[in-house]
Each structure stands twice: as structure tokens, then as C-alpha cells.
Amino acid sequence: MGIMSEPRSIAERLDDLPFTRKHRRVLTGSGIGWALDAMDVGLISFIIAALTQQWGISSGEAGLIASIGFLGMAIGASLGGLLADRFGRRQVFAITLLIYGIATGASALVGGVAVLLVLRFFVGLGLGAELPVASTYVSEFAPARIRGRIIVILEAFWAVGWTAAALIGYFVVPASDDGWRWAFALGAIPAVWALVVRWALPESPRWLGGHGRAAEAEVIVASFEAEAAKLPAATIQAAATPAPPAHAQAAEKASGADSAAAGTAAARPTASASRLAGIWSRELRGRTLAIWIVWFCVNFAYYGAFIWIPSILVDAGFSLVRSFGFTLIITLAQLPGYAVAAWLIEVWGRRLTLSVFLIGSAVSAILFGTVHAEGAIIATGMALSFFNLGAWGALYAVTPELYPTSLRGTGAGSAAGFGRIASIIAPLTVPLLLAAGGSGLTFGVFSIFFVVAAAATWGLVDRKGQALDDR
């Protein structure tokens, strides 16, 4: 008499799937939203440089315009994660795109700094909530063996958006006195895309299963399995993932038992307060502290540098158009950075890849801050762009993997939210650093932050090739 095997869980079925057209649709749909986010963040660096000349705003006002958006991002990231765990990934993803798309379009009509500051706050509110929700959403569909690579590819859409911002900054912003207004108007495109996301993409089956909606989750997973059945047999066979070794399974079960014994909130908490307490439980507090440090340091260095690069080049004596051209070339190095990180993250793992790219960012920052020749500025700027954006890809890949499904949105969102505090501080700090010691001191400080972040990565859990924790 044969032994009946236990039915496989939703998570196991998702992890065993090959990469299908439905996966590509989830990745592309989320990625285009991600690219539009990047376009908005990138545009403000060019618009600040233009408004400095047109409106005669001070460096303090310029820093405030950048920082107020990041204040909104800090609040949005924390709220977005909590809401995504409560109401679902797809719903929150679409709403956040709508909020910041409308606010960006309205920014094209402003006549002064005060109104612009208000609208930039709402732009940041939507943008900050969208990014951690999108990475959580995609990670919950991705098969375990390629999950890290898929999230880095998702993050690579940031380079597409930032390149679009650089092109708009180069061709549109300097074209006329109203060029910056047209740039803002183009940033309203996400409001339309939000409707596409809302109706075309499925909800996360892992989230549905964790909220008692197993029938809906089953329909979605079955549709992915039906799509996989259309692929050639060789593709399906190559996608088969062997079961973890017995000792790994035992360790994971022991970890779950320890968590339950300790009374942590990791076992599907329902209240927001319980979720926040859960990420600081005995089981999770070490990785939470480490990921918060990484997010804080990377945000400070990245936004301090890239928001100010066009203005720094103008202050160094280059024309507005020429400085924008340099920035465009520097931006193009982001895509190779993501491509290399996407390959290495499934070869070296999350921690080593992230730390290597952060050290590369540290070295590049020091070099960029000390060179003056045009060729050296471009070369070191491209190196900084290559390593820093590769590090971002690895960071977004590792963050959702640190937490169980019931806390994943909260954990990723709170880390991003804490990091946004640094992105608020950095644009305000840069004018002070430039006045105190020029670009050498400024980028030297950024280098120190990159080194601290690299050290903190070793407090993270590396789940390369492992299933997500679906508690």
C-alpha cells in the first residue's frame, strides 16, 4: 500500500516554479513603478540646480527642498510597510504611486518655495511607501533559487529611471525658463501607471495565505503553475530545487521552536504595535539593528552625494548644461553595477556581495572628492555610481529575506524608514561640509559611512537559495 505524500504548501509550490511570463509581468509591472520613482528623485537634483540660478535660492533652501521630500519618505516607508502587512502588497503599492504621481505633477504649477516644499513632502510620502512594498511584493513571488537575482533586477529599474531623469535634466530643464516645470509634469506619469498596477497584477499568495484567504491564494498559484506547464520540459527540470539538507531543516524548525518558546511576535501578529515589537523580538533584534545601520549609512552617503553632484559641478565652474552632461554619463554606470551585483548575489551570497560593493563605494567616494580634471571626475563618478547602485540592489534583496511573511512588510518598511532619516539629514549637511572643507571633506565623510555600512552587513542573515520564512 503506497504512502500518500502531504500536500505541498503555497510557499513550496511558489519556490519550485520556473521563471514564467507571469513572473516577468510581476517584475516588469513593479519595476516600471520603481523606475518612475527613481526618475522623480533624480529630477529634483537637476531642478534644484536650475532653481538656484532662476530663483536665486540659497544652498540652505536647496537642501531643504531635497530634505523635505526625504522626510515624507521616512514617514511613508514606515507606514507603507505596516499597511502592506495589514491590507496587502498590491493595494498599497498602487495607492503610493498615485499619491506621489499627482503631487509631482502639481509641482509643475508652483510659484514659490513654500508651496513646493509642501508638495515635495507628499511626493516623498508616496515614494517612501512604495519602494519597500515593491521589493517585498516581488520577493514573495520569486522562486528561492533566484530570489536575490530577481530583486537586484527589480532594483536595476532604478538606474533606468535615474537615466531618464538625467536625460530630462540634460535636454528639457535647461531648454527654457519653464524647463523644470515640464520636468515635473513628466513626473506625473506614475499616477496613470498606478491604475495599471492596481488592476493587472495579482496579490501576493503568501500574504493571502497568512490572512485566511487560502482559496484566493490557490487560484493565483495555480495560474502560475499552469503558465509553467507551457514551458519546455528541460526548463522545468532545470528549475527544480532540491530539498534543503536535513540539518538545515532541523535548524529552521529549531529556530521556529525557540521563537515560539520566547513568546516573540513573529507568529503572525495582527496589530501594528505587535508587528513593530516583533521585529525587535529576541530572535530578530540583531538583524534588525544591523539592517537599520546599513540603511542609515547608505542613505546618508548616496543621497548626500547624488542629490548634490550637479550643483557641486556647477559651483566648480562648469556650466549648467555641462554639469548635467557629466551627471548623465556618470548615471550610465549604474546599469553595469546592477548587472554585476545580480550575478554575484547568487554566487557569493548577500552579505559578501553587499559588503564588497560598499567598500568599492567608499574608495570611489574618496577619489571623486579629490580629483579635478574632467576625465578623472567622470571616471571616479562612474565608479561611485557602479559600486553604490550595485550595493543598493543587494540591500533591497537581503532586507525582505530577514523577516517572516507576517512581519516582512513591517521589517522592510521600518528599515527603509529609519534610513530615510539619514536622507533628510544629508542634503542639509552637505552645504556645511562643503563650506568647511570642500568636496574632499564631504566625500571623505561619505566614505566613512560606506565603511560602517559594510561592517554592519555581517550582522545580517544570508538566505541565499533558501526558502522564505512563512510564519
mmCIF file of C-alpha atoms in Angstrom, residues 68 71 115 125 137 189 205 312 334 336 349 399 455 467:
data_model
loop_
_atom_site.group_PDB
_atom_site.id
_atom_site.type_symbol
_atom_site.label_atom_id
_atom_site.label_comp_id
_atom_site.label_asym_id
_atom_site.label_seq_id
_atom_site.Cartn_x
_atom_site.Cartn_y
_atom_site.Cartn_z
ATOM 1 C CA ILE A 68 11.511 67.720 2.923
ATOM 2 C CA LEU A 71 11.058 63.464 5.486
ATOM 3 C CA VAL A 115 4.241 75.514 -1.910
ATOM 4 C CA LEU A 125 5.227 60.215 1.381
ATOM 5 C CA TYR A 137 5.845 42.051 -3.133
ATOM 6 C CA ILE A 189 3.160 59.653 -15.317
ATOM 7 C CA PRO A 205 -0.335 34.486 -2.374
ATOM 8 C CA ILE A 312 28.713 70.764 -6.945
ATOM 9 C CA GLN A 334 24.502 52.298 -12.670
ATOM 10 C CA PRO A 336 26.521 47.608 -15.146
ATOM 11 C CA GLY A 349 25.661 35.418 -1.331
ATOM 12 C CA THR A 399 16.113 43.152 3.516
ATOM 13 C CA ALA A 455 30.883 46.320 8.617
ATOM 14 C CA ALA A 467 13.005 29.384 1.214
#
